[in-house]
């Protein structure tokens, strides 16, 4: 029998216990052993929980219990979870976690310490086995690109806005439905997606980057004009986590993105997640499913427990021998190249277009398409550019913003095609 | 170093050798060891091949070579491949295969013999790691349903027909492009998809069924009227491999299917494959990518080689302890329940509709929707039914076909919703 201790028995923890019980026969058959949760660590043991396991408040009663084989970390947060997980590894326990923030900050240190299996399928894209796909299924490939819809909150909001609904209105509904937190910043600001992207990028490229080092922009500035532009020009707007290898540089970024509606990933709506990966041997594969939720996450956690029970030890981030990546670096944000969509609200005056076009040309930015729409008392100018550098577009936007006839903050969305 | 012998060095075999060489550094890093193909078995060593390995004609020079660790079977076909693979297993070699036909007929016997790793990611859905997803990623779940677009030839043809193109015309183009064989029956008749479905069903349910025991229908009778009906009523037509567990019965079937266009799998076009799986814990996940092609298949073959090199031994079909499935049986074809679409061409006469409606009612079949379209000199009647049994619809179709005013063979397509 494989004995499991869970640190943090919330929604996911309860679902893990329940589903291990509900599906125990088929799980035993697949794992080759019985799997049982024997202890849980919680802050408040008196709180009503729908499970019948021994509850303690000191994590060491799990991480140092000689009976326990696998420690499942479901606390969330970074520092305390790091302390708990290190203690488990230092006492010879295998670890399963769903904690994307922990891994965003400490995955390489944990890989160094771990002499036992360390699995984290549940940390990216919920119930979709994307970690196994990338690390084990696509191991023959150099990964050229990863594009992920890996935050269900953002995808839900953007999907609802396509129906002509206002951002603020949809956010409120998302909060009521439990798809967004009271303080939604972590999701709508792109930070949650960034944590997950870093995990995927490490498996693809063995690169250790922190959230603070990469470009992160959320969906808070998307409005219905942008949605209409997308529809008119055959795009969808999605918050994407993007990883690319260009020469010896790895580009990592999270931001709203215009993608052609024919792209498979453009067809993913609502709270669902999807990760598209382009490998140099296989081409494009995509993985779709529920990115969050107690049961979806529990499915991933339990699949990791079963793998460990089967005796399968994987190199944590996929590399048994560290890859010689001395010459692979994180691309500086300023050097990232992309096509951009710009939304500029201006007074209806003579010379507006000439002045804006002059600034773009001066900064080496070439216009691909242009749409001018009159509004009540002002004019909306919608541009899409050819590829240019982040630093060039930032400079151009700053200069255009300073023109006297520009009425509102300029919005921009990167275009991937 | 892990030494590999390939039996059958065709398109996929050449791609395996080339990509193992091209990506050797990153593969070595991920596997923890160098991987080298040292020998290949071919019928004609003098034939020009784009690889530089020792070629022999007797497979025993690979299956019994003490230097070789892994035998990769890429011959295709059933009987000879079975002989080769058994010999490899009996001489302690690990085996990697892409051979769906071999597994359709012999997977359970091979599981019994195998004391060494036996992997077959490439046998279903080409480069998409769907075997790993189903066997390892979704192992916490009871599988409720699998729906797969697992034959690129059929999906390509059906996609092109949506543009108003004729079946025969598209088939001819598919053959010219290499998407269909000179004798296309194995693909367009649904047999290739059936082999793959059986493999997936064994992992999900531990069920041993043969191709001859399951319902297999191809796309040869689909015409533009069906395509138009689908479009009008919000469906797509796809050739699906379907596996379902209903009580203690497993339903296995391959046939053209009308599915709602909002379904994720309905959005998969062209030669691409996709497998949708519904698990009781996680819900629906879907896996998308190239289902065929030398490089896509090689990516899957090499990923299996890397897993074996990493020292990971999985239970071949996913069950370490055989599941107690004494009471799980294959549902007889006659008992399968489905909704149906029927296309009936009739003379424009009095009493036609009444007689047809009478036959349907007599056979316990209830009409859900109905469309009557006049054509040149005759009338097309298009029905969709509520759920009924296969035996009931077959009897009703036979009786309707015998009516004097029915002009052409009746076509029917099952509806999944």
mmCIF file of C-alpha atoms in Angstrom, chain B residues 16-348:
data_model
loop_
_atom_site.group_PDB
_atom_site.id
_atom_site.type_symbol
_atom_site.label_atom_id
_atom_site.label_comp_id
_atom_site.label_asym_id
_atom_site.label_seq_id
_atom_site.Cartn_x
_atom_site.Cartn_y
_atom_site.Cartn_z
ATOM 1 C CA UNK B 16 13.622 7.797 -36.873
ATOM 2 C CA UNK B 17 17.293 7.403 -37.783
ATOM 3 C CA UNK B 18 17.579 10.954 -39.120
ATOM 4 C CA UNK B 19 15.893 12.641 -36.180
ATOM 5 C CA UNK B 20 17.810 10.607 -33.597
ATOM 6 C CA UNK B 21 20.905 11.986 -35.297
ATOM 7 C CA UNK B 22 19.669 15.560 -35.838
ATOM 8 C CA UNK B 23 18.483 15.977 -32.224
ATOM 9 C CA UNK B 24 21.048 13.755 -30.547
ATOM 10 C CA UNK B 25 22.253 16.316 -28.004
ATOM 11 C CA UNK B 26 18.869 17.175 -26.588
ATOM 12 C CA UNK B 27 17.741 13.539 -26.774
ATOM 13 C CA UNK B 28 20.841 12.424 -24.867
ATOM 14 C CA UNK B 29 20.170 15.070 -22.272
ATOM 15 C CA UNK B 30 16.553 13.980 -21.811
ATOM 16 C CA UNK B 31 17.196 10.220 -21.933
ATOM 17 C CA UNK B 32 20.335 10.312 -19.807
ATOM 18 C CA UNK B 33 22.085 8.170 -22.425
ATOM 19 C CA UNK B 34 23.102 8.243 -26.059
ATOM 20 C CA UNK B 35 20.713 6.449 -28.376
ATOM 21 C CA UNK B 36 21.947 4.899 -31.588
ATOM 22 C CA UNK B 37 20.368 2.828 -34.328
ATOM 23 C CA UNK B 38 22.976 0.212 -35.186
ATOM 24 C CA UNK B 39 21.100 -2.112 -37.539
ATOM 25 C CA UNK B 40 18.113 -2.223 -39.856
ATOM 26 C CA UNK B 41 16.198 -5.143 -41.362
ATOM 27 C CA UNK B 42 14.944 -4.675 -44.922
ATOM 28 C CA UNK B 43 13.767 -6.848 -47.777
ATOM 29 C CA UNK B 44 16.104 -5.273 -50.323
ATOM 30 C CA UNK B 45 19.401 -3.850 -48.975
ATOM 31 C CA UNK B 46 20.396 -2.559 -52.415
ATOM 32 C CA UNK B 47 17.450 -0.156 -52.588
ATOM 33 C CA UNK B 48 18.543 3.437 -52.161
ATOM 34 C CA UNK B 49 17.828 4.731 -48.643
ATOM 35 C CA UNK B 50 18.886 7.997 -47.116
ATOM 36 C CA UNK B 51 20.483 6.439 -44.022
ATOM 37 C CA UNK B 52 23.865 5.060 -43.153
ATOM 38 C CA UNK B 53 23.284 1.980 -40.971
ATOM 39 C CA UNK B 54 24.131 -1.702 -41.378
ATOM 40 C CA UNK B 55 21.280 -3.362 -43.301
ATOM 41 C CA UNK B 56 20.420 -7.068 -43.075
ATOM 42 C CA UNK B 57 17.609 -9.228 -44.409
ATOM 43 C CA UNK B 58 17.121 -11.672 -41.526
ATOM 44 C CA UNK B 59 15.233 -10.144 -38.611
ATOM 45 C CA UNK B 60 16.912 -12.523 -36.156
ATOM 46 C CA UNK B 61 20.121 -10.566 -36.694
ATOM 47 C CA UNK B 62 18.334 -7.827 -34.787
ATOM 48 C CA UNK B 63 15.975 -9.661 -32.404
ATOM 49 C CA UNK B 64 18.748 -11.989 -31.221
ATOM 50 C CA UNK B 65 21.705 -9.589 -31.348
ATOM 51 C CA UNK B 66 22.981 -9.398 -27.723
ATOM 52 C CA UNK B 67 24.181 -5.823 -28.325
ATOM 53 C CA UNK B 68 20.712 -4.545 -29.150
ATOM 54 C CA UNK B 69 18.520 -3.237 -26.323
ATOM 55 C CA UNK B 70 15.425 -2.065 -28.175
ATOM 56 C CA UNK B 71 13.769 -3.516 -31.278
ATOM 57 C CA UNK B 72 11.649 -1.036 -33.223
ATOM 58 C CA UNK B 73 9.055 -2.749 -35.393
ATOM 59 C CA UNK B 74 8.025 -0.619 -38.372
ATOM 60 C CA UNK B 75 7.191 -3.333 -40.901
ATOM 61 C CA UNK B 76 3.434 -3.117 -40.714
ATOM 62 C CA UNK B 77 1.163 -6.073 -41.413
ATOM 63 C CA UNK B 78 0.103 -8.627 -38.843
ATOM 64 C CA UNK B 79 1.542 -12.112 -39.093
ATOM 65 C CA UNK B 80 5.191 -11.485 -39.873
ATOM 66 C CA UNK B 81 5.308 -8.530 -37.498
ATOM 67 C CA UNK B 82 3.832 -10.734 -34.744
ATOM 68 C CA UNK B 83 6.538 -13.340 -35.371
ATOM 69 C CA UNK B 84 9.272 -10.689 -35.232
ATOM 70 C CA UNK B 85 7.953 -8.978 -32.107
ATOM 71 C CA UNK B 86 7.498 -12.267 -30.238
ATOM 72 C CA UNK B 87 11.046 -13.238 -31.091
ATOM 73 C CA UNK B 88 12.315 -9.892 -29.799
ATOM 74 C CA UNK B 89 10.389 -10.255 -26.527
ATOM 75 C CA UNK B 90 11.495 -13.863 -26.098
ATOM 76 C CA UNK B 91 15.102 -12.706 -26.392
ATOM 77 C CA UNK B 92 14.743 -10.046 -23.700
ATOM 78 C CA UNK B 93 14.515 -7.022 -25.967
ATOM 79 C CA UNK B 94 12.314 -4.047 -25.279
ATOM 80 C CA UNK B 95 9.954 -3.344 -28.160
ATOM 81 C CA UNK B 96 8.639 -0.136 -29.711
ATOM 82 C CA UNK B 97 6.078 -0.410 -32.471
ATOM 83 C CA UNK B 98 3.868 1.815 -34.658
ATOM 84 C CA UNK B 99 1.824 -1.158 -35.839
ATOM 85 C CA UNK B 100 -1.886 -0.675 -35.168
ATOM 86 C CA UNK B 101 -2.941 -3.821 -37.045
ATOM 87 C CA UNK B 102 -0.574 -5.986 -35.005
ATOM 88 C CA UNK B 103 -2.001 -4.551 -31.793
ATOM 89 C CA UNK B 104 -5.595 -4.735 -33.007
ATOM 90 C CA UNK B 105 -5.178 -8.503 -33.232
ATOM 91 C CA UNK B 106 -2.473 -9.433 -30.700
ATOM 92 C CA UNK B 107 -2.160 -6.807 -27.975
ATOM 93 C CA UNK B 108 -3.293 -9.050 -25.106
ATOM 94 C CA UNK B 109 -1.078 -11.978 -26.141
ATOM 95 C CA UNK B 110 1.862 -9.617 -26.424
ATOM 96 C CA UNK B 111 1.124 -8.147 -23.004
ATOM 97 C CA UNK B 112 1.253 -11.662 -21.579
ATOM 98 C CA UNK B 113 4.622 -12.476 -23.145
ATOM 99 C CA UNK B 114 6.311 -9.133 -22.491
ATOM 100 C CA UNK B 115 8.748 -9.098 -19.551
ATOM 101 C CA UNK B 116 10.415 -6.040 -21.001
ATOM 102 C CA UNK B 117 9.020 -2.617 -21.889
ATOM 103 C CA UNK B 118 6.566 -2.648 -24.804
ATOM 104 C CA UNK B 119 5.557 0.767 -26.105
ATOM 105 C CA UNK B 120 3.316 1.786 -29.014
ATOM 106 C CA UNK B 121 2.645 5.537 -28.849
ATOM 107 C CA UNK B 122 3.022 5.757 -32.633
ATOM 108 C CA UNK B 123 0.256 3.229 -33.284
ATOM 109 C CA UNK B 124 -2.601 5.656 -32.569
ATOM 110 C CA UNK B 125 -2.883 9.255 -33.785
ATOM 111 C CA UNK B 126 0.674 9.537 -35.075
ATOM 112 C CA UNK B 127 2.662 12.186 -33.267
ATOM 113 C CA UNK B 128 0.027 13.069 -30.661
ATOM 114 C CA UNK B 129 1.035 11.442 -27.339
ATOM 115 C CA UNK B 130 -2.478 10.117 -26.770
ATOM 116 C CA UNK B 131 -1.386 6.732 -25.398
ATOM 117 C CA UNK B 132 0.584 8.454 -22.644
ATOM 118 C CA UNK B 133 -2.323 10.811 -22.016
ATOM 119 C CA UNK B 134 -4.893 8.026 -21.675
ATOM 120 C CA UNK B 135 -2.741 5.483 -19.865
ATOM 121 C CA UNK B 136 -0.740 7.786 -17.597
ATOM 122 C CA UNK B 137 -2.384 11.229 -17.593
ATOM 123 C CA UNK B 138 -5.978 10.128 -17.042
ATOM 124 C CA UNK B 139 -5.286 7.094 -14.841
ATOM 125 C CA UNK B 140 -7.407 8.498 -11.989
ATOM 126 C CA UNK B 141 -10.551 8.282 -14.095
ATOM 127 C CA UNK B 142 -13.171 5.816 -15.124
ATOM 128 C CA UNK B 143 -13.334 6.531 -18.831
ATOM 129 C CA UNK B 144 -16.899 7.299 -19.816
ATOM 130 C CA UNK B 145 -16.354 7.947 -23.477
ATOM 131 C CA UNK B 146 -13.727 8.233 -26.187
ATOM 132 C CA UNK B 147 -14.414 9.928 -29.538
ATOM 133 C CA UNK B 148 -11.598 10.007 -32.057
ATOM 134 C CA UNK B 149 -10.906 11.476 -35.461
ATOM 135 C CA UNK B 150 -8.168 8.916 -36.009
ATOM 136 C CA UNK B 151 -7.979 8.567 -39.770
ATOM 137 C CA UNK B 152 -6.610 11.597 -41.599
ATOM 138 C CA UNK B 153 -7.664 10.328 -45.037
ATOM 139 C CA UNK B 154 -11.359 10.355 -44.081
ATOM 140 C CA UNK B 155 -11.118 13.675 -42.281
ATOM 141 C CA UNK B 156 -9.382 15.290 -45.241
ATOM 142 C CA UNK B 157 -12.045 14.049 -47.658
ATOM 143 C CA UNK B 158 -14.953 15.125 -45.448
ATOM 144 C CA UNK B 159 -13.341 18.565 -44.944
ATOM 145 C CA UNK B 160 -12.963 19.103 -48.687
ATOM 146 C CA UNK B 161 -16.538 17.975 -49.351
ATOM 147 C CA UNK B 162 -17.745 20.825 -47.130
ATOM 148 C CA UNK B 163 -16.579 23.145 -49.891
ATOM 149 C CA UNK B 164 -19.198 21.575 -52.186
ATOM 150 C CA UNK B 165 -16.789 19.117 -53.751
ATOM 151 C CA UNK B 166 -17.807 15.625 -54.829
ATOM 152 C CA UNK B 167 -16.571 12.529 -52.915
ATOM 153 C CA UNK B 168 -14.980 10.889 -55.960
ATOM 154 C CA UNK B 169 -13.212 14.082 -56.988
ATOM 155 C CA UNK B 170 -11.761 14.629 -53.512
ATOM 156 C CA UNK B 171 -10.702 10.996 -53.138
ATOM 157 C CA UNK B 172 -8.763 11.259 -56.397
ATOM 158 C CA UNK B 173 -7.021 14.405 -55.169
ATOM 159 C CA UNK B 174 -6.259 12.736 -51.832
ATOM 160 C CA UNK B 175 -4.592 9.877 -53.688
ATOM 161 C CA UNK B 176 -2.528 12.321 -55.747
ATOM 162 C CA UNK B 177 -1.412 14.110 -52.572
ATOM 163 C CA UNK B 178 -0.487 10.858 -50.844
ATOM 164 C CA UNK B 179 -3.282 11.116 -48.270
ATOM 165 C CA UNK B 180 -4.961 7.977 -49.644
ATOM 166 C CA UNK B 181 -3.680 4.718 -51.091
ATOM 167 C CA UNK B 182 -4.303 3.428 -54.609
ATOM 168 C CA UNK B 183 -6.731 1.007 -52.938
ATOM 169 C CA UNK B 184 -8.176 3.365 -50.336
ATOM 170 C CA UNK B 185 -10.576 0.840 -48.737
ATOM 171 C CA UNK B 186 -8.596 0.327 -45.546
ATOM 172 C CA UNK B 187 -8.830 4.047 -44.784
ATOM 173 C CA UNK B 188 -12.174 5.138 -46.235
ATOM 174 C CA UNK B 189 -13.841 1.938 -45.087
ATOM 175 C CA UNK B 190 -13.044 2.755 -41.449
ATOM 176 C CA UNK B 191 -10.779 -0.246 -40.811
ATOM 177 C CA UNK B 192 -7.659 1.749 -39.943
ATOM 178 C CA UNK B 193 -9.681 3.801 -37.459
ATOM 179 C CA UNK B 194 -11.112 0.586 -35.991
ATOM 180 C CA UNK B 195 -7.654 -0.819 -35.262
ATOM 181 C CA UNK B 196 -6.710 2.341 -33.398
ATOM 182 C CA UNK B 197 -10.009 2.454 -31.500
ATOM 183 C CA UNK B 198 -9.442 -1.077 -30.202
ATOM 184 C CA UNK B 199 -6.068 -0.063 -28.794
ATOM 185 C CA UNK B 200 -7.549 2.960 -26.998
ATOM 186 C CA UNK B 201 -10.460 0.859 -25.705
ATOM 187 C CA UNK B 202 -8.098 -1.694 -24.187
ATOM 188 C CA UNK B 203 -6.310 0.992 -22.215
ATOM 189 C CA UNK B 204 -9.604 2.471 -21.048
ATOM 190 C CA UNK B 205 -11.483 -0.750 -20.286
ATOM 191 C CA UNK B 206 -9.033 -3.672 -20.459
ATOM 192 C CA UNK B 207 -11.341 -5.148 -23.098
ATOM 193 C CA UNK B 208 -10.041 -7.581 -25.699
ATOM 194 C CA UNK B 209 -12.122 -7.161 -28.847
ATOM 195 C CA UNK B 210 -11.172 -7.912 -32.467
ATOM 196 C CA UNK B 211 -11.961 -5.771 -35.514
ATOM 197 C CA UNK B 212 -14.451 -8.388 -36.761
ATOM 198 C CA UNK B 213 -16.542 -8.013 -33.619
ATOM 199 C CA UNK B 214 -17.248 -4.310 -33.816
ATOM 200 C CA UNK B 215 -19.358 -2.042 -35.980
ATOM 201 C CA UNK B 216 -17.280 -0.544 -38.800
ATOM 202 C CA UNK B 217 -18.707 1.704 -41.511
ATOM 203 C CA UNK B 218 -16.781 4.009 -43.802
ATOM 204 C CA UNK B 219 -17.450 7.278 -45.596
ATOM 205 C CA UNK B 220 -18.056 5.902 -49.078
ATOM 206 C CA UNK B 221 -21.795 6.680 -49.060
ATOM 207 C CA UNK B 222 -21.573 10.290 -47.855
ATOM 208 C CA UNK B 223 -22.750 12.727 -50.495
ATOM 209 C CA UNK B 224 -23.336 16.459 -50.806
ATOM 210 C CA UNK B 225 -26.973 16.202 -49.620
ATOM 211 C CA UNK B 226 -25.678 14.886 -46.301
ATOM 212 C CA UNK B 227 -23.106 17.686 -46.106
ATOM 213 C CA UNK B 228 -25.854 20.273 -46.768
ATOM 214 C CA UNK B 229 -28.153 18.730 -44.130
ATOM 215 C CA UNK B 230 -25.341 18.869 -41.615
ATOM 216 C CA UNK B 231 -24.676 22.530 -42.359
ATOM 217 C CA UNK B 232 -28.362 23.426 -42.210
ATOM 218 C CA UNK B 233 -28.926 21.784 -38.839
ATOM 219 C CA UNK B 234 -25.691 22.930 -37.201
ATOM 220 C CA UNK B 235 -23.703 19.698 -37.449
ATOM 221 C CA UNK B 236 -20.368 18.559 -38.832
ATOM 222 C CA UNK B 237 -19.836 15.103 -40.359
ATOM 223 C CA UNK B 238 -16.752 13.280 -39.093
ATOM 224 C CA UNK B 239 -15.654 9.658 -39.239
ATOM 225 C CA UNK B 240 -15.408 8.872 -35.533
ATOM 226 C CA UNK B 241 -14.092 5.940 -33.565
ATOM 227 C CA UNK B 242 -16.341 5.795 -30.503
ATOM 228 C CA UNK B 243 -15.934 3.861 -27.265
ATOM 229 C CA UNK B 244 -18.464 4.128 -24.439
ATOM 230 C CA UNK B 245 -19.094 2.352 -21.168
ATOM 231 C CA UNK B 246 -22.791 1.972 -20.489
ATOM 232 C CA UNK B 247 -23.422 -0.024 -17.333
ATOM 233 C CA UNK B 248 -21.394 -3.186 -17.764
ATOM 234 C CA UNK B 249 -21.282 -3.025 -21.527
ATOM 235 C CA UNK B 250 -18.616 -1.492 -23.707
ATOM 236 C CA UNK B 251 -19.812 -0.038 -26.985
ATOM 237 C CA UNK B 252 -17.200 0.082 -29.765
ATOM 238 C CA UNK B 253 -17.991 1.529 -33.175
ATOM 239 C CA UNK B 254 -16.486 3.335 -36.165
ATOM 240 C CA UNK B 255 -18.782 5.206 -38.524
ATOM 241 C CA UNK B 256 -19.532 8.604 -40.051
ATOM 242 C CA UNK B 257 -21.129 10.732 -37.355
ATOM 243 C CA UNK B 258 -23.087 13.970 -37.214
ATOM 244 C CA UNK B 259 -21.820 16.025 -34.276
ATOM 245 C CA UNK B 260 -22.783 19.530 -33.187
ATOM 246 C CA UNK B 261 -20.417 22.111 -34.669
ATOM 247 C CA UNK B 262 -19.869 23.644 -31.202
ATOM 248 C CA UNK B 263 -18.070 20.465 -30.059
ATOM 249 C CA UNK B 264 -14.316 20.972 -29.918
ATOM 250 C CA UNK B 265 -13.712 17.823 -31.970
ATOM 251 C CA UNK B 266 -16.074 19.106 -34.672
ATOM 252 C CA UNK B 267 -13.605 21.951 -35.310
ATOM 253 C CA UNK B 268 -10.780 19.608 -36.372
ATOM 254 C CA UNK B 269 -10.323 19.720 -40.124
ATOM 255 C CA UNK B 270 -8.055 18.383 -42.865
ATOM 256 C CA UNK B 271 -5.609 15.572 -42.256
ATOM 257 C CA UNK B 272 -5.246 16.353 -38.556
ATOM 258 C CA UNK B 273 -6.337 13.871 -35.886
ATOM 259 C CA UNK B 274 -7.943 14.459 -32.505
ATOM 260 C CA UNK B 275 -9.024 12.262 -29.621
ATOM 261 C CA UNK B 276 -11.578 13.453 -27.091
ATOM 262 C CA UNK B 277 -11.802 11.563 -23.788
ATOM 263 C CA UNK B 278 -14.395 12.019 -21.059
ATOM 264 C CA UNK B 279 -13.264 10.880 -17.620
ATOM 265 C CA UNK B 280 -15.490 10.783 -14.576
ATOM 266 C CA UNK B 281 -13.134 12.924 -12.494
ATOM 267 C CA UNK B 282 -11.616 15.352 -14.997
ATOM 268 C CA UNK B 283 -14.390 15.749 -17.554
ATOM 269 C CA UNK B 284 -13.455 16.225 -21.213
ATOM 270 C CA UNK B 285 -9.885 16.539 -22.467
ATOM 271 C CA UNK B 286 -8.846 16.521 -26.108
ATOM 272 C CA UNK B 287 -5.558 15.805 -27.894
ATOM 273 C CA UNK B 288 -4.918 17.226 -31.368
ATOM 274 C CA UNK B 289 -2.128 16.960 -33.896
ATOM 275 C CA UNK B 290 -0.763 15.177 -36.989
ATOM 276 C CA UNK B 291 -2.032 11.619 -37.182
ATOM 277 C CA UNK B 292 0.340 10.381 -39.862
ATOM 278 C CA UNK B 293 3.503 11.212 -41.770
ATOM 279 C CA UNK B 294 7.083 10.039 -41.417
ATOM 280 C CA UNK B 295 8.265 12.705 -39.004
ATOM 281 C CA UNK B 296 5.127 12.841 -36.857
ATOM 282 C CA UNK B 297 5.235 9.062 -36.400
ATOM 283 C CA UNK B 298 8.998 9.131 -35.772
ATOM 284 C CA UNK B 299 8.473 11.687 -33.005
ATOM 285 C CA UNK B 300 6.232 9.195 -31.190
ATOM 286 C CA UNK B 301 8.585 6.252 -31.793
ATOM 287 C CA UNK B 302 11.578 8.188 -30.461
ATOM 288 C CA UNK B 303 9.630 9.386 -27.406
ATOM 289 C CA UNK B 304 9.012 5.728 -26.534
ATOM 290 C CA UNK B 305 12.707 4.916 -26.999
ATOM 291 C CA UNK B 306 13.581 7.791 -24.652
ATOM 292 C CA UNK B 307 11.110 6.568 -22.005
ATOM 293 C CA UNK B 308 12.662 3.117 -22.133
ATOM 294 C CA UNK B 309 16.162 4.613 -21.953
ATOM 295 C CA UNK B 310 15.074 6.604 -18.864
ATOM 296 C CA UNK B 311 14.299 3.279 -17.201
ATOM 297 C CA UNK B 312 10.553 3.743 -17.099
ATOM 298 C CA UNK B 313 8.588 0.534 -17.330
ATOM 299 C CA UNK B 314 4.850 0.980 -17.738
ATOM 300 C CA UNK B 315 2.216 -1.754 -17.594
ATOM 301 C CA UNK B 316 1.705 -2.201 -21.338
ATOM 302 C CA UNK B 317 -2.027 -1.523 -21.478
ATOM 303 C CA UNK B 318 -2.016 0.450 -18.238
ATOM 304 C CA UNK B 319 -3.145 -2.212 -15.770
ATOM 305 C CA UNK B 320 -0.487 -3.622 -13.434
ATOM 306 C CA UNK B 321 -3.062 -5.894 -11.863
ATOM 307 C CA UNK B 322 -5.707 -7.167 -14.256
ATOM 308 C CA UNK B 323 -8.951 -5.379 -13.601
ATOM 309 C CA UNK B 324 -11.778 -7.584 -12.387
ATOM 310 C CA UNK B 325 -13.817 -7.211 -15.516
ATOM 311 C CA UNK B 326 -15.590 -10.582 -15.614
ATOM 312 C CA UNK B 327 -18.849 -8.797 -15.939
ATOM 313 C CA UNK B 328 -17.820 -6.278 -18.618
ATOM 314 C CA UNK B 329 -18.799 -7.364 -22.103
ATOM 315 C CA UNK B 330 -18.814 -5.973 -25.604
ATOM 316 C CA UNK B 331 -22.241 -4.609 -26.404
ATOM 317 C CA UNK B 332 -23.779 -6.497 -29.327
ATOM 318 C CA UNK B 333 -23.999 -4.291 -32.415
ATOM 319 C CA UNK B 334 -27.775 -4.774 -32.640
ATOM 320 C CA UNK B 335 -28.255 -3.322 -29.175
ATOM 321 C CA UNK B 336 -26.335 -0.101 -29.818
ATOM 322 C CA UNK B 337 -28.585 2.894 -29.322
ATOM 323 C CA UNK B 338 -28.204 6.049 -31.326
ATOM 324 C CA UNK B 339 -30.018 8.870 -33.068
ATOM 325 C CA UNK B 340 -30.012 8.508 -36.844
ATOM 326 C CA UNK B 341 -30.190 10.728 -39.894
ATOM 327 C CA UNK B 342 -31.816 9.091 -42.909
ATOM 328 C CA UNK B 343 -31.701 10.179 -46.534
ATOM 329 C CA UNK B 344 -34.470 8.687 -48.689
ATOM 330 C CA UNK B 345 -34.977 9.502 -52.399
ATOM 331 C CA UNK B 346 -38.577 8.942 -53.511
ATOM 332 C CA UNK B 347 -40.978 9.499 -56.390
ATOM 333 C CA UNK B 348 -43.254 12.438 -55.842
#
